[in-house]
Amino acid sequence: MKFDYLVVGSGLYGSIFAHEAKKKGKSVLVIEKRENIGGNIYTKNIENINVHIYGAHIFHTNNKKVWDYITKFADFNRFTNSPVANYKGELYSLPFNMYTFNKMWGVVTPEEAANKINEQRAEIKNEPQNLEEQAISLVGRDIFEKLIKGYTEKQWGRDCKELPPFIIKRLPVRLTFDNNYFNALYQGIPVGGYTGLIEKLLEGIEVRLNTDYLENKAEFDKLAHKIVYTGPIDAYFDYKLGTLEYRSVRFETELLDIPNYQGNAAVNYTDKETPWTRIIEHKWFEFGKDLEGNDIPKTVISREYSSEWKPGDEPYYPVNDEKNNNLYKKYKDLADKENNVIFGGRLGEYKYYDMDQVIAAVLDKCNEELF
Ligand code: FAD
Ligand code: UDP
């Protein structure tokens, strides 16, 4: 029998598409090259701690439709992301807010903070052309030097002058005492981790793990009328126009026999010298408690190192600069000619999507495609 859809990739995009297709009575097969479902949001339970294996994931959105949709598949807790920045042992609150400004400059009122920022941003005279100019124009040079430059250059492996301004515009700047990292109406972590959420989406759907579509593309294409491809778009075309650049991430994860390593889910190391970008202490995503509400005696931490991607590595972050976006457009033209293939998700569309944006994108696609 031929499936209506072959979904390549069991991340958020693929799993939601598969779920919606099944709901509409379509037959669906999901294949996944990793040994686990969930793509980058996969979590693994270690000693009652749900470890975010592919990096810390905090769900946040202003989109009520997306929130109403995703909360059907899991209960979300009230976790609010408030990372701490560690610059050579000095600790600062993130995102940039009155606590940060007070620690940086000793200013006490919003007016004093605004004056300090205005003084420092005066060096940028025109529309910011790169991340460095954008950052200075948002928060001034002191914060740029201590909290942005080192972190950003480690994360992206490029000078801040060579990075696009929009990356830093993701971070809020506030003249209030508010350490909530996101400007989002809705925020939280699925109780018990993300994997259960994906399992619910994929209930009743055949999933084949350890199965790489591109290794046997012609054979898989015969299995279904239509393909939903959520892997890297350039890999689909065998990199024939060149490789799109990604940033990759490497995690060093340790189980420690102590209850509390750093007192917070995320600590960013914003100096240049520390080789990792941040340390995640996973238990704090669920307040250090197990599902029965007991304190967890151990802890799991992950040091996160950023690296340049090369073929064979896991691609994580698309590098949406001009050069790569232009190359992507050429691949997109080829993709538009593949009549029976939908390209979706962070890698399929080469977009720096957050989870809520992936959900919005796939739900739109389902509306267009499934009836
Ligand atoms: P993916 O999760 O990448 O899924 C694609 C799947 O396709 C993978 O499982 C892959 O193995 C599979 N695949 C690829 N090629 C093939 C093939 N040839 N054959 C078979 N299978 C294949 N978003 C937030 O909203 N909040 C956060 O806090 C947040 N933190 C993040 C931290 C990190 C380190 C990273 C990298 C991302 C973060 N994101 C966050 C973004 C979030 O991970 C993505 O928006 C979302 O997971 C993308 O889902 P996806 O289905 O498009 O892609
Ligand atoms: N950033 C920074 N210092 C920090 C945290 C973030 O300079 O302590 C910058 C960095 O350039 C990063 C961008 O802000 O790429 C966006 O941060 P965010 O946390 O949104 O990135 P994510 O890891 O979610 O992609």
PDB file of C-alpha atoms in Angstrom, residues 47-292:
ATOM      1  CA  GLU A  47      17.627  10.254  37.673  1.00  0.00           C
ATOM      2  CA  ASN A  48      14.157  11.889  37.499  1.00  0.00           C
ATOM      3  CA  ILE A  49      15.571  14.930  35.731  1.00  0.00           C
ATOM      4  CA  ASN A  50      14.316  15.672  32.222  1.00  0.00           C
ATOM      5  CA  VAL A  51      17.498  16.481  30.365  1.00  0.00           C
ATOM      6  CA  HIS A  52      17.204  18.699  27.281  1.00  0.00           C
ATOM      7  CA  ILE A  53      19.590  16.635  25.186  1.00  0.00           C
ATOM      8  CA  TYR A  54      19.810  19.037  22.214  1.00  0.00           C
ATOM      9  CA  GLY A  55      19.906  22.258  24.196  1.00  0.00           C
ATOM     10  CA  ALA A  56      17.667  24.126  26.592  1.00  0.00           C
ATOM     11  CA  HIS A  57      14.163  24.641  25.254  1.00  0.00           C
ATOM     12  CA  ILE A  58      11.769  27.067  26.864  1.00  0.00           C
ATOM     13  CA  PHE A  59       8.426  27.368  25.222  1.00  0.00           C
ATOM     14  CA  HIS A  60       7.190  30.956  24.876  1.00  0.00           C
ATOM     15  CA  THR A  61       4.691  32.649  22.626  1.00  0.00           C
ATOM     16  CA  ASN A  62       2.305  35.541  22.190  1.00  0.00           C
ATOM     17  CA  ASN A  63       0.212  33.532  19.778  1.00  0.00           C
ATOM     18  CA  LYS A  64      -2.908  32.300  21.580  1.00  0.00           C
ATOM     19  CA  LYS A  65      -3.832  29.933  18.775  1.00  0.00           C
ATOM     20  CA  VAL A  66      -0.429  28.240  19.061  1.00  0.00           C
ATOM     21  CA  TRP A  67      -0.629  28.099  22.878  1.00  0.00           C
ATOM     22  CA  ASP A  68      -4.137  26.622  22.807  1.00  0.00           C
ATOM     23  CA  TYR A  69      -2.967  24.044  20.291  1.00  0.00           C
ATOM     24  CA  ILE A  70       0.196  22.842  22.008  1.00  0.00           C
ATOM     25  CA  THR A  71      -1.267  22.729  25.519  1.00  0.00           C
ATOM     26  CA  LYS A  72      -3.675  20.045  24.311  1.00  0.00           C
ATOM     27  CA  PHE A  73      -0.723  17.658  24.228  1.00  0.00           C
ATOM     28  CA  ALA A  74       0.931  18.434  27.588  1.00  0.00           C
ATOM     29  CA  ASP A  75       0.479  20.348  30.813  1.00  0.00           C
ATOM     30  CA  PHE A  76       2.905  23.246  30.891  1.00  0.00           C
ATOM     31  CA  ASN A  77       4.448  24.464  34.137  1.00  0.00           C
ATOM     32  CA  ARG A  78       5.018  28.119  35.068  1.00  0.00           C
ATOM     33  CA  PHE A  79       8.767  28.168  34.350  1.00  0.00           C
ATOM     34  CA  THR A  80       9.999  31.654  33.471  1.00  0.00           C
ATOM     35  CA  ASN A  81      13.381  31.925  31.868  1.00  0.00           C
ATOM     36  CA  SER A  82      15.708  34.306  33.733  1.00  0.00           C
ATOM     37  CA  PRO A  83      19.283  33.454  32.835  1.00  0.00           C
ATOM     38  CA  VAL A  84      22.214  34.894  34.724  1.00  0.00           C
ATOM     39  CA  ALA A  85      25.282  36.221  32.903  1.00  0.00           C
ATOM     40  CA  ASN A  86      28.685  35.422  34.343  1.00  0.00           C
ATOM     41  CA  TYR A  87      31.387  37.804  33.113  1.00  0.00           C
ATOM     42  CA  LYS A  88      34.695  36.797  34.708  1.00  0.00           C
ATOM     43  CA  GLY A  89      32.905  36.012  37.956  1.00  0.00           C
ATOM     44  CA  GLU A  90      30.710  39.134  37.946  1.00  0.00           C
ATOM     45  CA  LEU A  91      27.045  38.132  37.809  1.00  0.00           C
ATOM     46  CA  TYR A  92      24.437  40.140  35.891  1.00  0.00           C
ATOM     47  CA  SER A  93      20.718  39.660  35.386  1.00  0.00           C
ATOM     48  CA  LEU A  94      19.389  39.021  31.921  1.00  0.00           C
ATOM     49  CA  PRO A  95      17.747  40.193  29.764  1.00  0.00           C
ATOM     50  CA  PHE A  96      18.934  43.786  29.959  1.00  0.00           C
ATOM     51  CA  ASN A  97      16.813  45.439  32.630  1.00  0.00           C
ATOM     52  CA  MET A  98      17.054  47.651  35.719  1.00  0.00           C
ATOM     53  CA  TYR A  99      18.836  44.918  37.725  1.00  0.00           C
ATOM     54  CA  THR A 100      21.494  44.730  34.980  1.00  0.00           C
ATOM     55  CA  PHE A 101      21.875  48.508  34.718  1.00  0.00           C
ATOM     56  CA  ASN A 102      22.111  48.883  38.485  1.00  0.00           C
ATOM     57  CA  LYS A 103      24.880  46.284  38.695  1.00  0.00           C
ATOM     58  CA  MET A 104      26.715  47.697  35.666  1.00  0.00           C
ATOM     59  CA  TRP A 105      26.564  51.404  36.475  1.00  0.00           C
ATOM     60  CA  GLY A 106      25.128  51.794  39.971  1.00  0.00           C
ATOM     61  CA  VAL A 107      22.133  53.641  38.513  1.00  0.00           C
ATOM     62  CA  VAL A 108      18.972  53.447  40.592  1.00  0.00           C
ATOM     63  CA  THR A 109      16.145  55.025  38.624  1.00  0.00           C
ATOM     64  CA  PRO A 110      14.931  54.311  35.098  1.00  0.00           C
ATOM     65  CA  GLU A 111      15.774  57.883  34.190  1.00  0.00           C
ATOM     66  CA  GLU A 112      19.395  57.449  35.261  1.00  0.00           C
ATOM     67  CA  ALA A 113      19.606  54.207  33.308  1.00  0.00           C
ATOM     68  CA  ALA A 114      18.095  55.784  30.192  1.00  0.00           C
ATOM     69  CA  ASN A 115      20.545  58.700  30.432  1.00  0.00           C
ATOM     70  CA  LYS A 116      23.486  56.313  30.671  1.00  0.00           C
ATOM     71  CA  ILE A 117      22.303  54.280  27.680  1.00  0.00           C
ATOM     72  CA  ASN A 118      21.644  57.438  25.630  1.00  0.00           C
ATOM     73  CA  GLU A 119      25.108  58.764  26.427  1.00  0.00           C
ATOM     74  CA  GLN A 120      26.693  55.522  25.222  1.00  0.00           C
ATOM     75  CA  ARG A 121      24.525  54.959  22.186  1.00  0.00           C
ATOM     76  CA  ALA A 122      25.412  58.399  20.817  1.00  0.00           C
ATOM     77  CA  GLU A 123      28.437  56.847  19.093  1.00  0.00           C
ATOM     78  CA  ILE A 124      26.057  55.165  16.619  1.00  0.00           C
ATOM     79  CA  LYS A 125      24.915  57.910  14.287  1.00  0.00           C
ATOM     80  CA  ASN A 126      23.082  56.026  11.545  1.00  0.00           C
ATOM     81  CA  GLU A 127      20.835  52.997  11.154  1.00  0.00           C
ATOM     82  CA  PRO A 128      22.839  50.047  12.634  1.00  0.00           C
ATOM     83  CA  GLN A 129      24.392  47.950   9.888  1.00  0.00           C
ATOM     84  CA  ASN A 130      25.587  44.999  11.944  1.00  0.00           C
ATOM     85  CA  LEU A 131      25.124  43.319  15.318  1.00  0.00           C
ATOM     86  CA  GLU A 132      27.784  45.403  17.070  1.00  0.00           C
ATOM     87  CA  GLU A 133      26.203  48.704  16.033  1.00  0.00           C
ATOM     88  CA  GLN A 134      22.751  47.402  16.822  1.00  0.00           C
ATOM     89  CA  ALA A 135      23.800  46.235  20.286  1.00  0.00           C
ATOM     90  CA  ILE A 136      25.513  49.525  21.148  1.00  0.00           C
ATOM     91  CA  SER A 137      22.522  51.442  19.894  1.00  0.00           C
ATOM     92  CA  LEU A 138      20.226  49.349  22.112  1.00  0.00           C
ATOM     93  CA  VAL A 139      22.195  49.224  25.379  1.00  0.00           C
ATOM     94  CA  GLY A 140      25.470  51.089  25.005  1.00  0.00           C
ATOM     95  CA  ARG A 141      29.089  50.035  24.806  1.00  0.00           C
ATOM     96  CA  ASP A 142      29.647  48.791  28.396  1.00  0.00           C
ATOM     97  CA  ILE A 143      26.962  46.149  28.130  1.00  0.00           C
ATOM     98  CA  PHE A 144      28.061  45.296  24.621  1.00  0.00           C
ATOM     99  CA  GLU A 145      31.626  44.677  25.802  1.00  0.00           C
ATOM    100  CA  LYS A 146      30.775  42.663  28.935  1.00  0.00           C
ATOM    101  CA  LEU A 147      27.555  40.839  28.131  1.00  0.00           C
ATOM    102  CA  ILE A 148      27.251  40.614  24.352  1.00  0.00           C
ATOM    103  CA  LYS A 149      30.531  40.627  22.464  1.00  0.00           C
ATOM    104  CA  GLY A 150      32.218  37.530  23.931  1.00  0.00           C
ATOM    105  CA  TYR A 151      29.050  35.457  24.067  1.00  0.00           C
ATOM    106  CA  THR A 152      27.962  36.336  20.546  1.00  0.00           C
ATOM    107  CA  GLU A 153      31.375  35.756  19.009  1.00  0.00           C
ATOM    108  CA  LYS A 154      31.603  32.369  20.727  1.00  0.00           C
ATOM    109  CA  GLN A 155      28.086  31.427  19.684  1.00  0.00           C
ATOM    110  CA  TRP A 156      28.400  32.491  16.065  1.00  0.00           C
ATOM    111  CA  GLY A 157      32.149  32.121  15.492  1.00  0.00           C
ATOM    112  CA  ARG A 158      32.125  35.482  13.746  1.00  0.00           C
ATOM    113  CA  ASP A 159      32.980  39.051  14.634  1.00  0.00           C
ATOM    114  CA  CYS A 160      29.963  41.071  15.801  1.00  0.00           C
ATOM    115  CA  LYS A 161      30.591  43.443  12.907  1.00  0.00           C
ATOM    116  CA  GLU A 162      29.941  40.600  10.474  1.00  0.00           C
ATOM    117  CA  LEU A 163      26.644  39.482  11.989  1.00  0.00           C
ATOM    118  CA  PRO A 164      23.193  40.785  11.062  1.00  0.00           C
ATOM    119  CA  PRO A 165      21.542  43.226  13.495  1.00  0.00           C
ATOM    120  CA  PHE A 166      18.320  41.220  13.893  1.00  0.00           C
ATOM    121  CA  ILE A 167      19.928  38.497  16.055  1.00  0.00           C
ATOM    122  CA  ILE A 168      20.338  40.851  18.996  1.00  0.00           C
ATOM    123  CA  LYS A 169      16.937  42.449  18.540  1.00  0.00           C
ATOM    124  CA  ARG A 170      15.479  39.194  19.880  1.00  0.00           C
ATOM    125  CA  LEU A 171      16.537  40.255  23.374  1.00  0.00           C
ATOM    126  CA  PRO A 172      14.298  42.633  25.311  1.00  0.00           C
ATOM    127  CA  VAL A 173      15.685  45.845  26.842  1.00  0.00           C
ATOM    128  CA  ARG A 174      13.600  47.092  29.757  1.00  0.00           C
ATOM    129  CA  LEU A 175      13.670  50.010  32.144  1.00  0.00           C
ATOM    130  CA  THR A 176      11.818  47.909  34.735  1.00  0.00           C
ATOM    131  CA  PHE A 177      12.964  45.361  37.302  1.00  0.00           C
ATOM    132  CA  ASP A 178      11.934  42.349  35.255  1.00  0.00           C
ATOM    133  CA  ASN A 179      14.220  39.361  34.658  1.00  0.00           C
ATOM    134  CA  ASN A 180      11.791  37.506  32.381  1.00  0.00           C
ATOM    135  CA  TYR A 181      13.913  36.753  29.317  1.00  0.00           C
ATOM    136  CA  PHE A 182      10.975  36.649  26.943  1.00  0.00           C
ATOM    137  CA  ASN A 183       8.319  39.170  26.057  1.00  0.00           C
ATOM    138  CA  ALA A 184       5.696  36.486  25.884  1.00  0.00           C
ATOM    139  CA  LEU A 185       2.182  36.183  27.195  1.00  0.00           C
ATOM    140  CA  TYR A 186       2.506  32.416  27.500  1.00  0.00           C
ATOM    141  CA  GLN A 187       5.576  30.555  28.721  1.00  0.00           C
ATOM    142  CA  GLY A 188       6.477  27.224  30.306  1.00  0.00           C
ATOM    143  CA  ILE A 189       7.955  23.755  30.007  1.00  0.00           C
ATOM    144  CA  PRO A 190       5.877  20.621  29.472  1.00  0.00           C
ATOM    145  CA  VAL A 191       5.632  18.815  32.810  1.00  0.00           C
ATOM    146  CA  GLY A 192       7.683  15.626  32.444  1.00  0.00           C
ATOM    147  CA  GLY A 193       9.647  16.961  29.450  1.00  0.00           C
ATOM    148  CA  TYR A 194       9.030  17.428  25.729  1.00  0.00           C
ATOM    149  CA  THR A 195       9.288  13.813  24.631  1.00  0.00           C
ATOM    150  CA  GLY A 196       5.871  12.955  26.086  1.00  0.00           C
ATOM    151  CA  LEU A 197       4.350  15.768  24.055  1.00  0.00           C
ATOM    152  CA  ILE A 198       5.821  14.383  20.838  1.00  0.00           C
ATOM    153  CA  GLU A 199       4.713  10.849  21.796  1.00  0.00           C
ATOM    154  CA  LYS A 200       1.163  12.152  22.127  1.00  0.00           C
ATOM    155  CA  LEU A 201       1.319  13.839  18.737  1.00  0.00           C
ATOM    156  CA  LEU A 202       2.580  10.632  17.154  1.00  0.00           C
ATOM    157  CA  GLU A 203       0.118   8.293  18.883  1.00  0.00           C
ATOM    158  CA  GLY A 204      -1.122   5.655  16.452  1.00  0.00           C
ATOM    159  CA  ILE A 205       1.348   6.668  13.725  1.00  0.00           C
ATOM    160  CA  GLU A 206       4.071   4.354  12.433  1.00  0.00           C
ATOM    161  CA  VAL A 207       7.526   5.793  13.141  1.00  0.00           C
ATOM    162  CA  ARG A 208      10.747   4.222  11.899  1.00  0.00           C
ATOM    163  CA  LEU A 209      13.801   5.380  13.830  1.00  0.00           C
ATOM    164  CA  ASN A 210      17.424   5.160  12.658  1.00  0.00           C
ATOM    165  CA  THR A 211      16.174   5.639   9.123  1.00  0.00           C
ATOM    166  CA  ASP A 212      17.816   8.200   6.874  1.00  0.00           C
ATOM    167  CA  TYR A 213      15.620   9.291   3.980  1.00  0.00           C
ATOM    168  CA  LEU A 214      18.511  10.574   1.898  1.00  0.00           C
ATOM    169  CA  GLU A 215      20.360   7.256   2.036  1.00  0.00           C
ATOM    170  CA  ASN A 216      17.511   5.593   0.167  1.00  0.00           C
ATOM    171  CA  LYS A 217      15.554   8.444  -1.287  1.00  0.00           C
ATOM    172  CA  ALA A 218      14.278   6.733  -4.432  1.00  0.00           C
ATOM    173  CA  GLU A 219      12.936   3.772  -2.462  1.00  0.00           C
ATOM    174  CA  PHE A 220      11.220   5.956   0.132  1.00  0.00           C
ATOM    175  CA  ASP A 221       9.676   8.151  -2.553  1.00  0.00           C
ATOM    176  CA  LYS A 222       7.848   5.084  -3.839  1.00  0.00           C
ATOM    177  CA  LEU A 223       6.189   4.590  -0.455  1.00  0.00           C
ATOM    178  CA  ALA A 224       4.020   7.695  -0.456  1.00  0.00           C
ATOM    179  CA  HIS A 225       2.119  10.095  -2.670  1.00  0.00           C
ATOM    180  CA  LYS A 226       3.634  13.085  -0.992  1.00  0.00           C
ATOM    181  CA  ILE A 227       6.726  13.829   1.120  1.00  0.00           C
ATOM    182  CA  VAL A 228       7.034  16.274   3.997  1.00  0.00           C
ATOM    183  CA  TYR A 229      10.749  16.924   4.367  1.00  0.00           C
ATOM    184  CA  THR A 230      12.044  18.630   7.525  1.00  0.00           C
ATOM    185  CA  GLY A 231      15.774  17.982   7.099  1.00  0.00           C
ATOM    186  CA  PRO A 232      18.280  20.504   5.694  1.00  0.00           C
ATOM    187  CA  ILE A 233      17.148  21.791   2.304  1.00  0.00           C
ATOM    188  CA  ASP A 234      20.682  21.791   0.845  1.00  0.00           C
ATOM    189  CA  ALA A 235      21.210  18.144   1.851  1.00  0.00           C
ATOM    190  CA  TYR A 236      18.012  17.231  -0.012  1.00  0.00           C
ATOM    191  CA  PHE A 237      19.586  18.559  -3.214  1.00  0.00           C
ATOM    192  CA  ASP A 238      22.893  16.881  -2.422  1.00  0.00           C
ATOM    193  CA  TYR A 239      24.501  20.291  -1.822  1.00  0.00           C
ATOM    194  CA  LYS A 240      24.621  20.806  -5.563  1.00  0.00           C
ATOM    195  CA  LEU A 241      24.577  24.616  -5.293  1.00  0.00           C
ATOM    196  CA  GLY A 242      26.960  24.607  -2.326  1.00  0.00           C
ATOM    197  CA  THR A 243      26.454  24.138   1.412  1.00  0.00           C
ATOM    198  CA  LEU A 244      24.390  26.469   3.522  1.00  0.00           C
ATOM    199  CA  GLU A 245      26.196  27.371   6.720  1.00  0.00           C
ATOM    200  CA  TYR A 246      24.926  26.309  10.104  1.00  0.00           C
ATOM    201  CA  ARG A 247      26.218  26.646  13.601  1.00  0.00           C
ATOM    202  CA  SER A 248      26.501  23.451  15.482  1.00  0.00           C
ATOM    203  CA  VAL A 249      26.508  22.913  19.232  1.00  0.00           C
ATOM    204  CA  ARG A 250      28.258  20.318  21.357  1.00  0.00           C
ATOM    205  CA  PHE A 251      27.104  19.433  24.842  1.00  0.00           C
ATOM    206  CA  GLU A 252      29.184  18.000  27.650  1.00  0.00           C
ATOM    207  CA  THR A 253      26.693  16.552  30.071  1.00  0.00           C
ATOM    208  CA  GLU A 254      27.523  15.414  33.597  1.00  0.00           C
ATOM    209  CA  LEU A 255      25.519  13.816  36.377  1.00  0.00           C
ATOM    210  CA  LEU A 256      26.699  15.280  39.691  1.00  0.00           C
ATOM    211  CA  ASP A 257      26.113  13.876  43.133  1.00  0.00           C
ATOM    212  CA  ILE A 258      25.117  17.259  44.585  1.00  0.00           C
ATOM    213  CA  PRO A 259      21.660  18.840  44.760  1.00  0.00           C
ATOM    214  CA  ASN A 260      22.478  22.297  43.409  1.00  0.00           C
ATOM    215  CA  TYR A 261      25.313  23.297  41.074  1.00  0.00           C
ATOM    216  CA  GLN A 262      24.515  26.857  40.021  1.00  0.00           C
ATOM    217  CA  GLY A 263      21.099  27.723  41.471  1.00  0.00           C
ATOM    218  CA  ASN A 264      19.555  28.535  38.100  1.00  0.00           C
ATOM    219  CA  ALA A 265      18.567  26.737  34.895  1.00  0.00           C
ATOM    220  CA  ALA A 266      20.889  28.794  32.692  1.00  0.00           C
ATOM    221  CA  VAL A 267      24.096  30.690  33.309  1.00  0.00           C
ATOM    222  CA  ASN A 268      25.630  32.391  30.248  1.00  0.00           C
ATOM    223  CA  TYR A 269      29.405  32.838  30.210  1.00  0.00           C
ATOM    224  CA  THR A 270      29.770  36.112  28.398  1.00  0.00           C
ATOM    225  CA  ASP A 271      33.544  36.534  28.452  1.00  0.00           C
ATOM    226  CA  LYS A 272      35.660  35.388  25.556  1.00  0.00           C
ATOM    227  CA  GLU A 273      38.054  33.212  27.568  1.00  0.00           C
ATOM    228  CA  THR A 274      35.601  30.623  28.948  1.00  0.00           C
ATOM    229  CA  PRO A 275      35.288  28.098  26.138  1.00  0.00           C
ATOM    230  CA  TRP A 276      31.627  27.219  26.687  1.00  0.00           C
ATOM    231  CA  THR A 277      28.783  29.639  26.006  1.00  0.00           C
ATOM    232  CA  ARG A 278      26.522  28.524  28.827  1.00  0.00           C
ATOM    233  CA  ILE A 279      25.831  25.899  31.453  1.00  0.00           C
ATOM    234  CA  ILE A 280      22.363  24.449  31.783  1.00  0.00           C
ATOM    235  CA  GLU A 281      21.261  22.822  35.033  1.00  0.00           C
ATOM    236  CA  HIS A 282      18.260  20.879  33.825  1.00  0.00           C
ATOM    237  CA  LYS A 283      16.444  20.187  37.091  1.00  0.00           C
ATOM    238  CA  TRP A 284      15.513  23.871  37.499  1.00  0.00           C
ATOM    239  CA  PHE A 285      13.236  23.716  34.444  1.00  0.00           C
ATOM    240  CA  GLU A 286      10.948  21.755  36.744  1.00  0.00           C
ATOM    241  CA  PHE A 287      11.906  23.543  39.983  1.00  0.00           C
ATOM    242  CA  GLY A 288      14.188  20.757  41.216  1.00  0.00           C
ATOM    243  CA  LYS A 289      11.254  18.443  41.981  1.00  0.00           C
ATOM    244  CA  ASP A 290      10.214  15.077  40.612  1.00  0.00           C
ATOM    245  CA  LEU A 291       6.637  14.409  39.503  1.00  0.00           C
ATOM    246  CA  GLU A 292       5.630  13.570  43.101  1.00  0.00           C
TER     247      GLU A 292
END
